[in-house]
Short mmCIF file of C-alpha atoms and ligand atoms in Angstrom, two decimals:
data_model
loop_
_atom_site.label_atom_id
_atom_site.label_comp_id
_atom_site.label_asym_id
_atom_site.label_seq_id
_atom_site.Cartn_x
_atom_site.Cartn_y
_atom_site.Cartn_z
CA UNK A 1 21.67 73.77 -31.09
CA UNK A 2 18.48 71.97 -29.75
CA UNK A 3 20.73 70.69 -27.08
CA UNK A 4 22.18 73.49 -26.49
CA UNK A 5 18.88 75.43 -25.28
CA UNK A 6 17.91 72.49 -23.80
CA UNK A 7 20.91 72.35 -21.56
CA UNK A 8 20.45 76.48 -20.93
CA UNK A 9 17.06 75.65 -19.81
CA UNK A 10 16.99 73.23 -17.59
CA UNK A 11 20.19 74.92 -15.76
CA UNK A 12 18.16 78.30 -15.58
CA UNK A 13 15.35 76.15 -13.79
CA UNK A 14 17.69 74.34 -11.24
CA UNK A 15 19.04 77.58 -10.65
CA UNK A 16 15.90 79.79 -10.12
CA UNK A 17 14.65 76.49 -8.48
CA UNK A 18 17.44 76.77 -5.96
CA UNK A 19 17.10 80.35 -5.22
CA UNK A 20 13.61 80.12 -4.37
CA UNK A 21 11.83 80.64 -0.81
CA UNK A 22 10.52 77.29 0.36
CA UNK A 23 6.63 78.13 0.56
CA UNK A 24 5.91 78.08 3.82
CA UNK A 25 3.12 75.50 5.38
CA UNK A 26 1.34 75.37 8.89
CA UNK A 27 4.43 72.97 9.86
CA UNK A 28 6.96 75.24 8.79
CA UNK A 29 6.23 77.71 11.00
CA UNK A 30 8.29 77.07 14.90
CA UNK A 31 5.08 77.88 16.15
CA UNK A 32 2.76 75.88 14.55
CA UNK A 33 5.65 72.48 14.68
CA UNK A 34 2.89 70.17 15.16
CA UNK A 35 0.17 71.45 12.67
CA UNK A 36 -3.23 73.01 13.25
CA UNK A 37 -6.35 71.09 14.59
CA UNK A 38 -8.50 72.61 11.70
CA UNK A 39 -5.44 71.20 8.91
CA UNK A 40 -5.32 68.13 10.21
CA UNK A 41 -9.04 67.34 10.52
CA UNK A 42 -10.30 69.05 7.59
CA UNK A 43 -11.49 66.13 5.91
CA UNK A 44 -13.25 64.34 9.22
CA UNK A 45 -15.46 67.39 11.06
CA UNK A 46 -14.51 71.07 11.83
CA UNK A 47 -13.18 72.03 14.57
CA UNK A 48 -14.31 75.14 16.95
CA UNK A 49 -14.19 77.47 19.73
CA UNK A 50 -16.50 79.40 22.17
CA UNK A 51 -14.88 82.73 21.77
CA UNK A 52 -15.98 85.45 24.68
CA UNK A 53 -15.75 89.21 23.96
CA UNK A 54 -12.51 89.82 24.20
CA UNK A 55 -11.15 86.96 21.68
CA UNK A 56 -13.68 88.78 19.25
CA UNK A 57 -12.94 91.63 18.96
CA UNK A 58 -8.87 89.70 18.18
CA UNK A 59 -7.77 92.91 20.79
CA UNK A 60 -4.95 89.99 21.87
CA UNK A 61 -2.85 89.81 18.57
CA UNK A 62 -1.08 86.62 19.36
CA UNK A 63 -3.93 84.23 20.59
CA UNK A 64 -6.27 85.95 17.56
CA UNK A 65 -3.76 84.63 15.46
CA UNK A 66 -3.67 81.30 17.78
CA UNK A 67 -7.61 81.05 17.14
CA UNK A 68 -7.50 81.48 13.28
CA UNK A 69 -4.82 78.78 12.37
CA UNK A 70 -6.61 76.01 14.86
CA UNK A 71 -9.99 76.60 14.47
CA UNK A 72 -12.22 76.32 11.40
CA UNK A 73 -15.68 76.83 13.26
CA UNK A 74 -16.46 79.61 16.09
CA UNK A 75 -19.43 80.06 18.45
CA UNK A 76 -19.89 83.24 20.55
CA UNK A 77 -19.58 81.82 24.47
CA UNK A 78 -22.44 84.58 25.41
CA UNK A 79 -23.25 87.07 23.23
CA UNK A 80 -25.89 85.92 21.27
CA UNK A 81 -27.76 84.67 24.18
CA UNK A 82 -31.11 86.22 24.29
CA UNK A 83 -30.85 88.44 27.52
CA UNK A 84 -27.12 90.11 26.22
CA UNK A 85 -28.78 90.25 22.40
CA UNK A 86 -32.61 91.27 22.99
CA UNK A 87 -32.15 92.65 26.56
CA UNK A 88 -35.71 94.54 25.94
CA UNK A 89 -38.21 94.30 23.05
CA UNK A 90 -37.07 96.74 21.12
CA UNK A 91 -33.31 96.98 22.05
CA UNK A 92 -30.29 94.37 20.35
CA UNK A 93 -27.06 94.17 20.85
CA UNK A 94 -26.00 93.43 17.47
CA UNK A 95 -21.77 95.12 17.58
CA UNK A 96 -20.50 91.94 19.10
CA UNK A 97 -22.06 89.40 17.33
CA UNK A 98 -21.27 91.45 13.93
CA UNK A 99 -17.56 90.96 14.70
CA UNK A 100 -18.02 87.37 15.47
CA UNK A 101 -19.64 87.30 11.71
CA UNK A 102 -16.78 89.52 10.04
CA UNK A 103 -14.16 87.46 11.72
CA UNK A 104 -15.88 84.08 11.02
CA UNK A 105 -16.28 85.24 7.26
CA UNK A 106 -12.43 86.38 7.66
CA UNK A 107 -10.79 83.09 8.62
CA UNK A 108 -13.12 80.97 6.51
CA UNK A 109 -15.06 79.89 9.56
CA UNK A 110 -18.19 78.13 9.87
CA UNK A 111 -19.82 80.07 12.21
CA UNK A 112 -22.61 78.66 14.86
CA UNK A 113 -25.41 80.54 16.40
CA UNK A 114 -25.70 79.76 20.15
CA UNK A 115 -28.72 80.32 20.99
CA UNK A 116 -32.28 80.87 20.06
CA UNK A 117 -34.23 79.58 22.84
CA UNK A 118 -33.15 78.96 26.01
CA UNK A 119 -34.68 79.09 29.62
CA UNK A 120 -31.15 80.68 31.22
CA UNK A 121 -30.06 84.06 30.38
CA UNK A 122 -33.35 85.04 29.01
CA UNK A 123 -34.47 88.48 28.49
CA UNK A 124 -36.33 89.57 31.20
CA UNK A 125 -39.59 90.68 28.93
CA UNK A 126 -39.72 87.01 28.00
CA UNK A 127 -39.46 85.41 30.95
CA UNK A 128 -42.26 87.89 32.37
CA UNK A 129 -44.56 86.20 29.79
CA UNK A 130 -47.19 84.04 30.98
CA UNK A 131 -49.68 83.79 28.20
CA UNK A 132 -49.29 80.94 25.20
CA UNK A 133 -49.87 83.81 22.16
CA UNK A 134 -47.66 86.66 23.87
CA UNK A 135 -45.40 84.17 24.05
CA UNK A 136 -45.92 82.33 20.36
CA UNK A 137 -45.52 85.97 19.15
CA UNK A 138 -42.42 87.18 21.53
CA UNK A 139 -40.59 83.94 20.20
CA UNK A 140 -41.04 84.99 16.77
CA UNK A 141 -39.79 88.01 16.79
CA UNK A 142 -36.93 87.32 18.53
CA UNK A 143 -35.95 84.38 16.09
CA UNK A 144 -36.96 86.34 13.00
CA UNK A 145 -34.53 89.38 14.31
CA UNK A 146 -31.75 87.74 15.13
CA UNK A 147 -31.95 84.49 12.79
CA UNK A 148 -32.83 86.61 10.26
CA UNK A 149 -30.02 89.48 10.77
CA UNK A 150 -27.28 86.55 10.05
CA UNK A 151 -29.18 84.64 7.39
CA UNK A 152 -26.50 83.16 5.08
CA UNK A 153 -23.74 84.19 7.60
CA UNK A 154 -24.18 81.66 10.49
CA UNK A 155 -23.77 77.75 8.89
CA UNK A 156 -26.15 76.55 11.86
CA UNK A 157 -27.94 77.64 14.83
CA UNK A 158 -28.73 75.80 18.72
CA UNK A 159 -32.74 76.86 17.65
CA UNK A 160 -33.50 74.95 21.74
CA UNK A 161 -30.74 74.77 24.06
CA UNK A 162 -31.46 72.41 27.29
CA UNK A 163 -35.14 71.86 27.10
CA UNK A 164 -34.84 67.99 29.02
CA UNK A 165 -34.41 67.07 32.06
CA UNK A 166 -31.43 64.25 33.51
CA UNK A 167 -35.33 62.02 33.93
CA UNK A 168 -35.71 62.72 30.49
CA UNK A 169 -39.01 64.68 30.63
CA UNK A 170 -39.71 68.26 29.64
CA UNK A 171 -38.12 70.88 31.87
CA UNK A 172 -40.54 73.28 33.03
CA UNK A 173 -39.68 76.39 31.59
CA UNK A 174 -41.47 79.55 31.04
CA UNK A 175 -41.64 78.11 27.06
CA UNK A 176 -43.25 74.90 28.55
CA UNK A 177 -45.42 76.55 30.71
CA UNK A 178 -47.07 78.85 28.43
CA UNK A 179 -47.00 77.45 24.75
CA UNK A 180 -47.16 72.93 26.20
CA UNK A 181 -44.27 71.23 23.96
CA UNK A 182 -45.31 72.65 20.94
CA UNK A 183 -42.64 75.56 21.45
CA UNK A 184 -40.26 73.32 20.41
CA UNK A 185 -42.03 72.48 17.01
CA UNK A 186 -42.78 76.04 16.50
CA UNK A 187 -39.28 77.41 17.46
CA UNK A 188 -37.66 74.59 15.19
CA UNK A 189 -40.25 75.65 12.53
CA UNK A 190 -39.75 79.60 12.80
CA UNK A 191 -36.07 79.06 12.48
CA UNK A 192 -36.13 77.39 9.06
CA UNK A 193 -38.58 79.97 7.80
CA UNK A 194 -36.18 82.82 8.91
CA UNK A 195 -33.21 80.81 7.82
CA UNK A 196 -34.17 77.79 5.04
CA UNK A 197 -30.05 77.16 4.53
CA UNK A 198 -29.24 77.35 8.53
CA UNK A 199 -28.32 73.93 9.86
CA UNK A 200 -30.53 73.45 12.98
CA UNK A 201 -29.68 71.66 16.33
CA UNK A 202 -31.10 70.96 20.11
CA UNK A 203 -28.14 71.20 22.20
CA UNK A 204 -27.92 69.88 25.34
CA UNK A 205 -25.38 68.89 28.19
CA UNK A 206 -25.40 65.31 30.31
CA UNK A 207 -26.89 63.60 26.83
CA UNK A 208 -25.36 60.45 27.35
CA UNK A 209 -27.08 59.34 30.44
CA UNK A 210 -30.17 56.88 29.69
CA UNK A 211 -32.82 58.53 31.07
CA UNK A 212 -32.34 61.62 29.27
CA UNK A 213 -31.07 60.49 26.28
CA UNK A 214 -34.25 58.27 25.78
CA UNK A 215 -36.13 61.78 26.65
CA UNK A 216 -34.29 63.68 24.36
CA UNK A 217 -34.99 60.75 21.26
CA UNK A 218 -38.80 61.45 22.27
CA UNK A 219 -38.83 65.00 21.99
CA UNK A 220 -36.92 64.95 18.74
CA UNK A 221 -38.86 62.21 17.19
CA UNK A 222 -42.17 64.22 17.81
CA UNK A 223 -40.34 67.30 16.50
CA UNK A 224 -39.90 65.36 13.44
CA UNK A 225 -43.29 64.07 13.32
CA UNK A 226 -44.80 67.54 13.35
CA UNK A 227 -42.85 68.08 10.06
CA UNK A 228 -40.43 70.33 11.23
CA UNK A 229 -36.71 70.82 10.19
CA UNK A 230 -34.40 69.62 12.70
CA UNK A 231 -30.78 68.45 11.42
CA UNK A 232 -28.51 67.91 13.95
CA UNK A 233 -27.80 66.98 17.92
CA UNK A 234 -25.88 68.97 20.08
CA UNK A 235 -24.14 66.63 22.60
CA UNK A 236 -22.79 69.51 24.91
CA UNK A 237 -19.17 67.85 26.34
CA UNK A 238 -18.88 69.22 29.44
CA UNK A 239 -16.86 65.75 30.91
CA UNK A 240 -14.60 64.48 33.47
CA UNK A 241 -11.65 62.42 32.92
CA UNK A 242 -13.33 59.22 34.07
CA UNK A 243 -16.98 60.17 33.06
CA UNK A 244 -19.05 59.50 30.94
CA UNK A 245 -17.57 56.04 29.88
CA UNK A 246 -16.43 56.18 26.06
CA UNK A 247 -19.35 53.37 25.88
CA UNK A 248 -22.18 55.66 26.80
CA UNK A 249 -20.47 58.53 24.46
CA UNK A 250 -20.39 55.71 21.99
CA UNK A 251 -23.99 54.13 22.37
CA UNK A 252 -25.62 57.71 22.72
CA UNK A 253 -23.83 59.05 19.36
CA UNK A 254 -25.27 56.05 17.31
CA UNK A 255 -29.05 56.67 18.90
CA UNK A 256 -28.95 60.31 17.90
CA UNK A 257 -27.57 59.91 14.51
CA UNK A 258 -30.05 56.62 13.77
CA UNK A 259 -32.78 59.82 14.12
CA UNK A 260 -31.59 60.37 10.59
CA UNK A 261 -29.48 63.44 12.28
CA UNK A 262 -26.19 64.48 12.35
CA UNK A 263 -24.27 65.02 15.62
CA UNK A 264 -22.23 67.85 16.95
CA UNK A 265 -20.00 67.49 19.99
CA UNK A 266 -20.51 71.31 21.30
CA UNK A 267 -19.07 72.96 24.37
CA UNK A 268 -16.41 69.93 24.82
CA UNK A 269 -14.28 70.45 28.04
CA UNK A 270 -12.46 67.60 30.38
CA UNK A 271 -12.67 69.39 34.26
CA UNK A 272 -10.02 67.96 35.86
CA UNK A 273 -10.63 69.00 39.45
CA UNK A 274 -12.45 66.92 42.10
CA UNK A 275 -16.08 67.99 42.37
CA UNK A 276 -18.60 67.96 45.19
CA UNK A 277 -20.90 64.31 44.86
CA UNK A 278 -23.54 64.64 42.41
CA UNK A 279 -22.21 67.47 40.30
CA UNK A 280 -21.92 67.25 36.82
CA UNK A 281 -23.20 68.18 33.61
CA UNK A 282 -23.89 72.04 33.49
CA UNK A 283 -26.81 73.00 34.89
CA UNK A 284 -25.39 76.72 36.25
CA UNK A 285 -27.86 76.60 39.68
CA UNK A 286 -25.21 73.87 40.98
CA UNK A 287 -23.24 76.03 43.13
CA UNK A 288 -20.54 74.72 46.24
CA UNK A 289 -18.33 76.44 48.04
CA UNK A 290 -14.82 76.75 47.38
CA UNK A 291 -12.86 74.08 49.86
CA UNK A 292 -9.47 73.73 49.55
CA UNK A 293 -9.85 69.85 48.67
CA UNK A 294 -11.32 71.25 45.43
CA UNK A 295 -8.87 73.14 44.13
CA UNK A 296 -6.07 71.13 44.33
CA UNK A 297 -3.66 72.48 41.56
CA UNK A 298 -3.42 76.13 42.51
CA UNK A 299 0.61 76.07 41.33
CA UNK A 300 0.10 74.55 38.43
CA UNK A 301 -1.16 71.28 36.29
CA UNK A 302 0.64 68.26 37.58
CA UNK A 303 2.56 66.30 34.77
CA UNK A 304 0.06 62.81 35.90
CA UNK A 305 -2.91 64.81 35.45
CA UNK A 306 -2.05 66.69 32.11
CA UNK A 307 -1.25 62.93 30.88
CA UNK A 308 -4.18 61.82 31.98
CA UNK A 309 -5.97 64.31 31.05
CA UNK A 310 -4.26 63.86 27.11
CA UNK A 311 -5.17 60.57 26.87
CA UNK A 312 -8.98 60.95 27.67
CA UNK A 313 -8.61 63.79 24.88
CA UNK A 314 -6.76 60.99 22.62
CA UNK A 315 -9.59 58.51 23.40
CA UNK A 316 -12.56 60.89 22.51
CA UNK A 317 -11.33 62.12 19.32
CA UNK A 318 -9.87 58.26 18.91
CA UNK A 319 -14.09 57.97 19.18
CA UNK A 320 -14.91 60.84 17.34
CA UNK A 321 -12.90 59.85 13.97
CA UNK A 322 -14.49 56.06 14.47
CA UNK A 323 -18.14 58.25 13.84
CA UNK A 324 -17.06 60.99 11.93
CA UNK A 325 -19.94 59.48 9.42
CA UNK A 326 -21.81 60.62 11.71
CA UNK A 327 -19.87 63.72 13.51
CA UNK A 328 -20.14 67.40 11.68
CA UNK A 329 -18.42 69.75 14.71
CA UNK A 330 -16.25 69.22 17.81
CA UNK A 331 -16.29 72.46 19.56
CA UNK A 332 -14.78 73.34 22.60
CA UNK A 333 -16.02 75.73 25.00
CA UNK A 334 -13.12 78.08 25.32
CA UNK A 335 -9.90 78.16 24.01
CA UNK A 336 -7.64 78.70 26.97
CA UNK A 337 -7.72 77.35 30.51
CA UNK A 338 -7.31 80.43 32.42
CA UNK A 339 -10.56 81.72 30.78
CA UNK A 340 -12.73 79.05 30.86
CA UNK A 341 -16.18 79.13 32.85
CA UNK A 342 -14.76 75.99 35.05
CA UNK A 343 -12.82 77.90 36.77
CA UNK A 344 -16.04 79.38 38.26
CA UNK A 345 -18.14 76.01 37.77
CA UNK A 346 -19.55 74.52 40.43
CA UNK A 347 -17.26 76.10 42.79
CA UNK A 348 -16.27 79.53 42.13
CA UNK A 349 -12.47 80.31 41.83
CA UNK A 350 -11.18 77.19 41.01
CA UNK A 351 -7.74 76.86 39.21
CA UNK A 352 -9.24 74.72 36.69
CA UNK A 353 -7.20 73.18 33.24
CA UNK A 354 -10.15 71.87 30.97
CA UNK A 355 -8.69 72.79 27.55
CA UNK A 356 -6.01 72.62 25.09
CA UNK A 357 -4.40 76.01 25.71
CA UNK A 358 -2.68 76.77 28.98
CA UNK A 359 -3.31 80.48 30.37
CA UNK A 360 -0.25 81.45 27.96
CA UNK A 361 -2.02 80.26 24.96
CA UNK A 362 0.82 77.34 25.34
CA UNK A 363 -0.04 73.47 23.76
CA UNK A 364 -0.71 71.14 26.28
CA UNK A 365 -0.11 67.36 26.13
CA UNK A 366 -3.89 67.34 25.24
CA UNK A 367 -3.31 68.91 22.14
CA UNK A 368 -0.35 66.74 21.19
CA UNK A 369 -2.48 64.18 21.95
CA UNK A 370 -5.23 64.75 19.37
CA UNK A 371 -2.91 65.52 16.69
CA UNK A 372 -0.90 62.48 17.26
CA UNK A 373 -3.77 60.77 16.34
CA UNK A 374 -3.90 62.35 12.73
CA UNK A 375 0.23 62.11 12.48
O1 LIG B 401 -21.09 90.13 31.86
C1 LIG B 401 -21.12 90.11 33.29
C2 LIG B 401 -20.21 91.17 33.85
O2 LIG B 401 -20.71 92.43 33.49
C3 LIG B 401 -20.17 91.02 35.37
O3 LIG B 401 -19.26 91.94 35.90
C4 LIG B 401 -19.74 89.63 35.76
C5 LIG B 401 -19.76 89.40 37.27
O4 LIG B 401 -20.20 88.11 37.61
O5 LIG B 401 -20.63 88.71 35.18
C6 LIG B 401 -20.64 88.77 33.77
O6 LIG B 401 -21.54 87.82 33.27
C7 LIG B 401 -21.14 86.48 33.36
C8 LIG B 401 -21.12 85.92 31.94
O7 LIG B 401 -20.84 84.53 31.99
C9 LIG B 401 -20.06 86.59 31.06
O8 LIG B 401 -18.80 86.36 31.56
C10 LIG B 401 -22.15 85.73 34.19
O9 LIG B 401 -22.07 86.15 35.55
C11 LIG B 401 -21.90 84.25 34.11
O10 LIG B 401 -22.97 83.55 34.77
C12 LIG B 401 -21.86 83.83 32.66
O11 LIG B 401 -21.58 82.46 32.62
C13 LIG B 401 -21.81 81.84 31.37
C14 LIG B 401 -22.88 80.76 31.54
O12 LIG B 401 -23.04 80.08 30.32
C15 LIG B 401 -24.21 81.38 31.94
O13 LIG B 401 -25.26 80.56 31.67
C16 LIG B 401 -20.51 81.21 30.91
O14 LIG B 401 -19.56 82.25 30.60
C17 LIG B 401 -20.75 80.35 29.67
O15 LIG B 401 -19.59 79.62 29.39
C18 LIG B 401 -21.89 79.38 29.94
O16 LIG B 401 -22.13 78.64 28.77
C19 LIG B 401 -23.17 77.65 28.86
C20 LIG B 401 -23.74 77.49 27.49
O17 LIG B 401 -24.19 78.72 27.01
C21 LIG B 401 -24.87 76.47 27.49
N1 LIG B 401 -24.44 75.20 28.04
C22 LIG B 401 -23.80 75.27 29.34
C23 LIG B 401 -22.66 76.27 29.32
C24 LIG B 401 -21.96 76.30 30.64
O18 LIG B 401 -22.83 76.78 31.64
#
């Protein structure tokens, strides 16, 4: 009899076994054949996007859904920049950056704050400023409004966004020229008053070259010394597909995190378009004009290039996972090519292919690439 209901059993469980859906993972689905960038590196860093207004507010139903299964981190590409967010002392532009926050919560995002003080797209009324206390005091209040309206929503914040120059000495901004360095101090120090749990970088583009970098250590190290909280470095990855060597984004990683800091790559992007001499980086006053010898690819991303272009991805995240000790965020600034700022940067429209996305949302060999890699 034991048998018997034995036997009955373990029928009725090969049968209701057989009968049942197959649960369906990220592979499972035609679309998503080769995983998702945020599944496969889950356990190494997370992985985000620069979203502009548009991929906010999801209005596009099928790259929305794109941007939730790949990416486990977001950043808003302008809107939280101080001139679009505080355009005048008392006016903010919170509705856009409030549906960055909802959808960030939505998806299970970590969700970065770019940025708190920076010399380009600044309000107006700040940049006006020429006195050290109006300043001291205008700071403030912008960092305890809009630090403090997503305390314990944003996981970190860019408190200074490109305060060095490529000599490595202090650019002279309207911050600079008022308050001397000890803006930095106090912005670094405001933020983790407003924000004690926020994770708090300097961000900055063209970090791997020397002269800067040893700037950059400088700045940070008297940052420290003043007893501020600074946690991470922002090493913005606005790159070629020959520069800067995987050496000097090796060397530069290990002299940041030896600062007892951890390192984000932010704003990643490989240009692959020839560029006037002596452009790189992303300093937005580089302008040229538009030549036809610039723009090469007008029809279209030729197979060499989007190979080429998949291995340097293949090599930097190769990099990345070597340091991801070290690494907390690879984010990259965009999510598809026919909306990315290089196609405007440093010649304006360019047909430019920095990302992983094609302008139909499409994979690219870059993205097989990286998730080779973790396959
Ligand atoms: O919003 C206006 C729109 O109303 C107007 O019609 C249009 C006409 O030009 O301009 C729109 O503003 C543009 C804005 O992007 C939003 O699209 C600005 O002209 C344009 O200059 C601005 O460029 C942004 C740039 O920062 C400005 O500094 C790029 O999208 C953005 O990707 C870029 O991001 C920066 C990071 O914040 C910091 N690191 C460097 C990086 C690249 O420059």
């Amino acid at each position: 009899m034991k048998l018997n209901l034995l036997l009955l059993a373990a029928t009725l469980m090969v049968a209701c076994a057989s009968t049942e859906e197959p649960k369906k993972g990220p592979g499972e689905n035609p679309e998503n054949q080769l995983g998702t960038l945020r599944e496969a590196y889950k356990n190494d860093f997370y992985i985000g996007a620069a979203l502009n207004s548009r991929q906010i507010s999801e209005s596009n139903t099928e790259q929305a859904a794109l941007i939730a299964s790949q990416f486990n981190s977001v950043t808003a590409e302008n809107v939280m920049k101080s001139s679009q967010i505080h355009p005048s002392e008392d006016v903010f532009n919170f509705d856009i950056p409030d549906k960055l926050a909802a959808l960030a919560a939505k998806h299970d995002m970590a969700f970065h704050g770019h940025t708190l003080v920076w010399h380009s797209q600044l309000s107006s009324f700040i940049n006006d400023i020429t006195d050290s206390t109006k300043m001291a005091n205008a700071l403030k209040a912008h960092i305890e409004a809009v630090a403090g309206r997503y305390s314990g929503k944003v996981y970190s914040w860019d408190v200074v966004n490109e305060a060095v120059e490529g000599d490595g000495s202090l650019r002279k901004s309207v911050f600079l020229n008022t308050m001397g360095e000890d803006y930095l101090s106090f912005a670094f120090k405001t933020a983790a008053d407003v924000d004690p749990n926020a994770f708090l970088y300097y961000n900055d583009y063209s970090m791997t070259g020397a002269q800067k970098r040893a700037g950059v250590i400088k700045m940070v190290k008297k940052i420290q010394a003043s007893g501020a909280k600074i946690d991470g470095i922002g090493m913005q990855g606005h790159w070629g597909l020959e520069y800067p060597s995987i050496q000097e984004i090796e060397t530069s990683i290990e002299q940041y995190a030896a600062l007892g800091l951890k390192v984000a790559i932010t704003e990643l992007d490989i240009d692959v378009l020839p560029n006037p001499d002596g452009v790189s980086g992303a300093d937005i006053s580089q302008s040229a004009e538009l030549k036809a010898e610039y723009n090469p690819y007008v029809d279209g991303l030729p197979d060499d290039i989007a190979e080429k272009q998949a291995k340097r991805y293949a090599d930097l995240f190769a990099l990345f996972l070597k340091h991801k000790d070290k690494i907390d965020r690879v984010t990259f600034w965009g999510v598809n090519d026919g909306e990315s700022w290089k196609n405007n940067f440093p010649v304006n429209g360019r047909t430019n292919y920095p990302l992983l996305f094609d302008r139909d949302n499409k994979k690219k060999k870059a993205f097989e690439a990286i998730m080779a890699l973790k396959n």
